Short mmCIF file of N, CA and C in Angstrom, two decimals:
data_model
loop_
_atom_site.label_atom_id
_atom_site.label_comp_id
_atom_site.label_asym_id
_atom_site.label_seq_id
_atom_site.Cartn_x
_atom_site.Cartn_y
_atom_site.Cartn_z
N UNK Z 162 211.28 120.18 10.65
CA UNK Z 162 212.10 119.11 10.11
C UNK Z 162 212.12 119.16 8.59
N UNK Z 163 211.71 120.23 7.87
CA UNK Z 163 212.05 120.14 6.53
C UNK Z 163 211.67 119.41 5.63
N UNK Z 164 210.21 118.74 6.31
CA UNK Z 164 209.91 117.70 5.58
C UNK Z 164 209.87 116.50 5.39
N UNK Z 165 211.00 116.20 6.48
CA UNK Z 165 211.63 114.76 6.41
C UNK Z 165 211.15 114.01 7.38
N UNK Z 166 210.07 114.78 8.01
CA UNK Z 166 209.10 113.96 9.50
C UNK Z 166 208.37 112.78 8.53
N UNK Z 167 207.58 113.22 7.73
CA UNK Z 167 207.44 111.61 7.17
C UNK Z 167 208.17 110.69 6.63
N UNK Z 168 208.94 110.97 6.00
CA UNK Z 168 210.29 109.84 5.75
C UNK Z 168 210.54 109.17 7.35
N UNK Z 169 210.90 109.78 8.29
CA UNK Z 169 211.49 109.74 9.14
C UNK Z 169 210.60 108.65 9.55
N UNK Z 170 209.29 108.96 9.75
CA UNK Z 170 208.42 108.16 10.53
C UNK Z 170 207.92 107.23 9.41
N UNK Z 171 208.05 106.86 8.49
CA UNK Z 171 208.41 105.18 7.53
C UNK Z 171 209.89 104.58 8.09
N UNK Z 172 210.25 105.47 8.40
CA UNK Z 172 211.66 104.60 8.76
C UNK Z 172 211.84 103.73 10.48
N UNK Z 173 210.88 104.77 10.95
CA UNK Z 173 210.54 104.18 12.63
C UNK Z 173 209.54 103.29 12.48
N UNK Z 174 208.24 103.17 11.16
CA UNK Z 174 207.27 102.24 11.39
C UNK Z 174 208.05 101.10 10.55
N UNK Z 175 209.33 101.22 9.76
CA UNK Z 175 209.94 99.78 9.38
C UNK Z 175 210.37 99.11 10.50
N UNK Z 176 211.04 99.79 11.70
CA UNK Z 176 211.83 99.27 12.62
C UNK Z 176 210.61 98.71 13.75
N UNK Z 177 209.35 98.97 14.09
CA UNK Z 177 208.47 98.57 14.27
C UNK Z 177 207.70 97.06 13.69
N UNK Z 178 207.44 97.34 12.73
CA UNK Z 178 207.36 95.82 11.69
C UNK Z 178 208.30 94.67 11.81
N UNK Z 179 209.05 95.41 11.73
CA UNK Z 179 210.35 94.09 11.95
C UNK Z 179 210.45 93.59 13.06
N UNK Z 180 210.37 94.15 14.13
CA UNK Z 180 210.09 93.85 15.97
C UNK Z 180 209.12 92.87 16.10
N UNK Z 181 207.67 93.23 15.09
CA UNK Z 181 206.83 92.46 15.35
C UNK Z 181 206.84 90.96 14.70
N UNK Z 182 207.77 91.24 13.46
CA UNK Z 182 208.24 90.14 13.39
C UNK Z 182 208.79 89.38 13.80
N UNK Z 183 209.93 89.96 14.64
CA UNK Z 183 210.66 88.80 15.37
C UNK Z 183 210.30 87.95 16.92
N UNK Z 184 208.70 89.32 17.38
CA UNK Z 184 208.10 88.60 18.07
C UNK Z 184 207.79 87.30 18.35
N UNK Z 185 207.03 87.51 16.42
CA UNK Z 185 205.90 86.52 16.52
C UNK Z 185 206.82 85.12 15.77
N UNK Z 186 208.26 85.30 15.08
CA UNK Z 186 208.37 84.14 14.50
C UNK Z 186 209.44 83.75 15.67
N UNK Z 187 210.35 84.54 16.85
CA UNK Z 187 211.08 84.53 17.78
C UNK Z 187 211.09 82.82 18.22
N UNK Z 188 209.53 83.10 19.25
CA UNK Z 188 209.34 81.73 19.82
C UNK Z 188 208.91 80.20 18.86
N UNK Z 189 209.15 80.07 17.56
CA UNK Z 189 208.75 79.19 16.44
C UNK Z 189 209.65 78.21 16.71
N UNK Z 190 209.28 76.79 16.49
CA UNK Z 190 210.32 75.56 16.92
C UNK Z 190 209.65 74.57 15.81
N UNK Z 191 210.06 75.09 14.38
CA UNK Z 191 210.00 74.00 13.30
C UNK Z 191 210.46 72.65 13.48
N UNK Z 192 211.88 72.74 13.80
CA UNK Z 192 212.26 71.20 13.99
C UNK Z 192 211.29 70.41 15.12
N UNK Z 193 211.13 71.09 16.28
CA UNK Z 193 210.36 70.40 17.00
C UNK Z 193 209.24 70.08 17.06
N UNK Z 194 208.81 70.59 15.49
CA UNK Z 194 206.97 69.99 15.05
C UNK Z 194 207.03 68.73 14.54
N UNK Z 195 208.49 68.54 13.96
CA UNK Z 195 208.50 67.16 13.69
C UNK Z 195 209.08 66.16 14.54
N UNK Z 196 208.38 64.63 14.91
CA UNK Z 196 208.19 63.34 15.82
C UNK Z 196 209.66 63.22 15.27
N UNK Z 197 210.03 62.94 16.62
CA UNK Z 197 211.77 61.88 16.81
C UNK Z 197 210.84 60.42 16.06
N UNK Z 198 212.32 59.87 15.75
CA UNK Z 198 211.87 58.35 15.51
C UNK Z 198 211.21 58.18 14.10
N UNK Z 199 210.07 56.96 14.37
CA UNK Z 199 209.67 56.77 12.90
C UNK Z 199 208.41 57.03 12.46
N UNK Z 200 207.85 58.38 13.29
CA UNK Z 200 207.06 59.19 13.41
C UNK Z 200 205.50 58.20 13.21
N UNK Z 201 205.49 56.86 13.83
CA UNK Z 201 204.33 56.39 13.62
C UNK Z 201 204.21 55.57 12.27
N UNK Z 202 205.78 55.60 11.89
CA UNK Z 202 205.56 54.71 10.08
C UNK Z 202 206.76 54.05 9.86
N UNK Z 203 206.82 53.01 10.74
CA UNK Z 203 207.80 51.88 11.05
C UNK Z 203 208.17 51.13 10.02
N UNK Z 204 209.50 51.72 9.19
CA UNK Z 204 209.79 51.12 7.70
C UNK Z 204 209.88 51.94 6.96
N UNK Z 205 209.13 53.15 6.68
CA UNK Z 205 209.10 54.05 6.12
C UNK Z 205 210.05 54.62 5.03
N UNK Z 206 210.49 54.81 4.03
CA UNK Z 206 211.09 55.50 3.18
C UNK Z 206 211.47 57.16 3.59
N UNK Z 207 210.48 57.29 4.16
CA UNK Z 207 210.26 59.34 4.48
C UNK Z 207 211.11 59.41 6.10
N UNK Z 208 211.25 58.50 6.60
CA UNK Z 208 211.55 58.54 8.25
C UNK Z 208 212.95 59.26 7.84
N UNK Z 209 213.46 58.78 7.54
CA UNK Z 209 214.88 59.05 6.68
C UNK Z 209 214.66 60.81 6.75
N UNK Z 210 213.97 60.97 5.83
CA UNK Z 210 213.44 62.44 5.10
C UNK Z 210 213.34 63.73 6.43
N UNK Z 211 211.89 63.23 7.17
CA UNK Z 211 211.89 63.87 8.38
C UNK Z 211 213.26 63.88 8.99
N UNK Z 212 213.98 63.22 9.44
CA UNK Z 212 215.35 63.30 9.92
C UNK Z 212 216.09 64.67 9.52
N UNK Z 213 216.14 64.39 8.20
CA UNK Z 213 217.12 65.06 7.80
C UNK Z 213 216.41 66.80 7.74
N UNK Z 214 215.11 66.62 7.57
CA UNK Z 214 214.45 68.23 7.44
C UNK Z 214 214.61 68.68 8.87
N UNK Z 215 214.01 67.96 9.94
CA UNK Z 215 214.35 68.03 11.26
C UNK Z 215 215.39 69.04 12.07
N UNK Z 216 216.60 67.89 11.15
CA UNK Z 216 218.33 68.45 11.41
C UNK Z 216 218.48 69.99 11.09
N UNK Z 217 218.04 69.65 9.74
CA UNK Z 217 218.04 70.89 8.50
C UNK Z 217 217.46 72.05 9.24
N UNK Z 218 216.61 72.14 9.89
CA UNK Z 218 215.52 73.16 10.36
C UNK Z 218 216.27 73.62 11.85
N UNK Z 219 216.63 72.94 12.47
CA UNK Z 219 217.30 73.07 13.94
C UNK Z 219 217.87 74.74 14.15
N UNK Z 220 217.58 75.16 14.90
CA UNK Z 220 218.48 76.41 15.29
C UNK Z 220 218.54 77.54 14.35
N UNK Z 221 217.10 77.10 12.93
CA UNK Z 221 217.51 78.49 12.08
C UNK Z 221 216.38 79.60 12.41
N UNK Z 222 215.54 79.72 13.35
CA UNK Z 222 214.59 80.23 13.36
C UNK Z 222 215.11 81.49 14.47
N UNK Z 223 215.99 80.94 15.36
CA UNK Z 223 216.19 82.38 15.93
C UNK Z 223 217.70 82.91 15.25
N UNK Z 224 218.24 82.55 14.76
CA UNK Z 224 219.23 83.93 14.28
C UNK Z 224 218.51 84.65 12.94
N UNK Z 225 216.79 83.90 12.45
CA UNK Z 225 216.61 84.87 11.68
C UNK Z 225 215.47 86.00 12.54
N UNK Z 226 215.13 85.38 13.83
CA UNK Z 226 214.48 86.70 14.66
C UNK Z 226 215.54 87.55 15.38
N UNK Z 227 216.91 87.15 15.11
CA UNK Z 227 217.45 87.93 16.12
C UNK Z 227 217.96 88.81 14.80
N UNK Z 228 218.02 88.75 13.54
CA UNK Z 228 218.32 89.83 12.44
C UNK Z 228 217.01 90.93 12.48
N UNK Z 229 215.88 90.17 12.46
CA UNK Z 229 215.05 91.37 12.46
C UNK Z 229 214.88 91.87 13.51
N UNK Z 230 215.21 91.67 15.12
CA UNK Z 230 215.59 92.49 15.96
C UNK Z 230 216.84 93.71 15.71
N UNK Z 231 217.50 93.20 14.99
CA UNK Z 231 218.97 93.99 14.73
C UNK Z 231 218.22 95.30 13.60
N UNK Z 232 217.57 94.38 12.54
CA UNK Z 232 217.34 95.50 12.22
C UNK Z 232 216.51 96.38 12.78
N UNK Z 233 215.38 95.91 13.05
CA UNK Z 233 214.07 97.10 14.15
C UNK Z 233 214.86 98.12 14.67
N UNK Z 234 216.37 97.52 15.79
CA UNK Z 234 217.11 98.54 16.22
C UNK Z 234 217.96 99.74 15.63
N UNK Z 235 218.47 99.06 14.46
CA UNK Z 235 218.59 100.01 13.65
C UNK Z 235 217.68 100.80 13.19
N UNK Z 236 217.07 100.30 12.57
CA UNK Z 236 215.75 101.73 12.29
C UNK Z 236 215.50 102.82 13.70
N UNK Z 237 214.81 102.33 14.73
CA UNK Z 237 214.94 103.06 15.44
C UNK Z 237 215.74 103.71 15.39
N UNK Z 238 217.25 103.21 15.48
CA UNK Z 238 218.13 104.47 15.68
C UNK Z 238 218.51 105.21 14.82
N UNK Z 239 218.01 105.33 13.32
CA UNK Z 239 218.25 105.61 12.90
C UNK Z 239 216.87 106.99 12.90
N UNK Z 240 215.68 106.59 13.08
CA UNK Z 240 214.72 107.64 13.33
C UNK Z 240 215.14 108.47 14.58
N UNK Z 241 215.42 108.00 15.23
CA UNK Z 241 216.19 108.93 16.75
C UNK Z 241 217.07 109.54 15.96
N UNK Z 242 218.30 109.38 15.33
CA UNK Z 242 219.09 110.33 14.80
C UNK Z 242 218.73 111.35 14.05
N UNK Z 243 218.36 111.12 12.50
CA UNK Z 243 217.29 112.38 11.78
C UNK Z 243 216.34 113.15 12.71
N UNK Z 244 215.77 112.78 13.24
CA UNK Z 244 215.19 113.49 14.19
C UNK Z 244 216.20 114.65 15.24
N UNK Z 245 217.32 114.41 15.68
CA UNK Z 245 218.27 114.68 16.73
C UNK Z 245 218.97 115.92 15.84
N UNK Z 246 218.96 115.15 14.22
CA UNK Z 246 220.25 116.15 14.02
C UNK Z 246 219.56 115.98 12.80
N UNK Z 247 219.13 117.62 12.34
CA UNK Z 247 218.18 117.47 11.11
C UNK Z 247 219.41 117.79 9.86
N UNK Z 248 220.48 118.28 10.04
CA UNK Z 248 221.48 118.44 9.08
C UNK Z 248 221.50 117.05 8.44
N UNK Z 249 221.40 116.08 8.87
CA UNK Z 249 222.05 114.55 8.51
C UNK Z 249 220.88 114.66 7.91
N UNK Z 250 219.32 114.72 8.69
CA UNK Z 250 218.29 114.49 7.76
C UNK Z 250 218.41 114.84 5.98
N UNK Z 251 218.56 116.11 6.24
CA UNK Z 251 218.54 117.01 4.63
C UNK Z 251 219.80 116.45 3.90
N UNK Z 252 220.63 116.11 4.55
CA UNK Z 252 221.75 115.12 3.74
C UNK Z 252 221.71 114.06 3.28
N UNK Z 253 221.09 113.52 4.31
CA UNK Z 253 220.93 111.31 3.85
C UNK Z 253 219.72 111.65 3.20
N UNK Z 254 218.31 112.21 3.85
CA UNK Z 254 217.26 111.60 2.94
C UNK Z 254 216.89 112.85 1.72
N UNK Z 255 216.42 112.09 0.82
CA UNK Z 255 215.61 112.69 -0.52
C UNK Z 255 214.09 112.41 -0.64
N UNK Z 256 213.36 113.74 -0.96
CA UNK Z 256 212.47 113.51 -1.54
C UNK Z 256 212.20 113.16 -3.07
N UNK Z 257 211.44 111.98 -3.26
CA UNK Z 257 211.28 111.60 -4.40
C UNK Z 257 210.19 112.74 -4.97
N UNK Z 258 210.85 113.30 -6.23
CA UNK Z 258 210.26 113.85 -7.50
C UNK Z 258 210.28 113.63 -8.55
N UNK Z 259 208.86 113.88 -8.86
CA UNK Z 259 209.31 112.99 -10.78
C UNK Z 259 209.77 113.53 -11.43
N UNK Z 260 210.33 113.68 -12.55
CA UNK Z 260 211.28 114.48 -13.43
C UNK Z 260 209.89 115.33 -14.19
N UNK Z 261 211.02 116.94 -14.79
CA UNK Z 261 209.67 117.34 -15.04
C UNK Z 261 208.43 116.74 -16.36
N UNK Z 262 207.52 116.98 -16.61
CA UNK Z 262 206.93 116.39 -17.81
C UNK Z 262 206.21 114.94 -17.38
N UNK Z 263 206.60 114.31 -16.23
CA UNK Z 263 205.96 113.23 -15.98
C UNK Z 263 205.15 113.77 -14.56
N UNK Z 264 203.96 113.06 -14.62
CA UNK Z 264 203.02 112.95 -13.83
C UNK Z 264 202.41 111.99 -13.72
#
């Protein structure tokens, strides 16, 4: 592979990472850590507050696990490809070198 097996395989352990991310933040239910109602503080100034963070929080936790699923998949497929077809490899990726004189 010309070299590009380790690139390749940073690019399959990004798509990995990100999976595990969306594992673990997937099943997360922020809004639902916070009490309906007047959370125990009848009068409250903040009841208001919770409400609105509540609202605010609703439904954003899985379209941001379902991006890092999207991406994980991409990576993968993108390590399946370089791998498949090493022409694309030696085309898309570069090895970083320092210019000469620096070390």
């Amino acid at each position: 592979m010309a070299g590009y097996e380790v690139i390749i395989d940073k690019i399959a352990a990004a798509g990995k990472a990100a999976q595990r991310v969306a594992d673990v933040i997937g099943p997360l239910d922020f809004a639902g850590a916070i009490p309906d109602g007047d959370a125990g503080m009848p009068g409250a100034r903040a009841i208001g507050k919770l409400a609105s963070v509540k609202q605010s929080w609703a439904g954003k936790v899985k379209p941001i696990a379902t991006g890092f699923t999207d991406y994980a998949n991409d990576m993968t497929s993108a390590a399946e490809f370089y791998r498949t077809y090493e022409d694309a490899a030696q085309h898309d990726l570069r090895q970083f070198q320092l210019p000469k004189g620096m070390s």
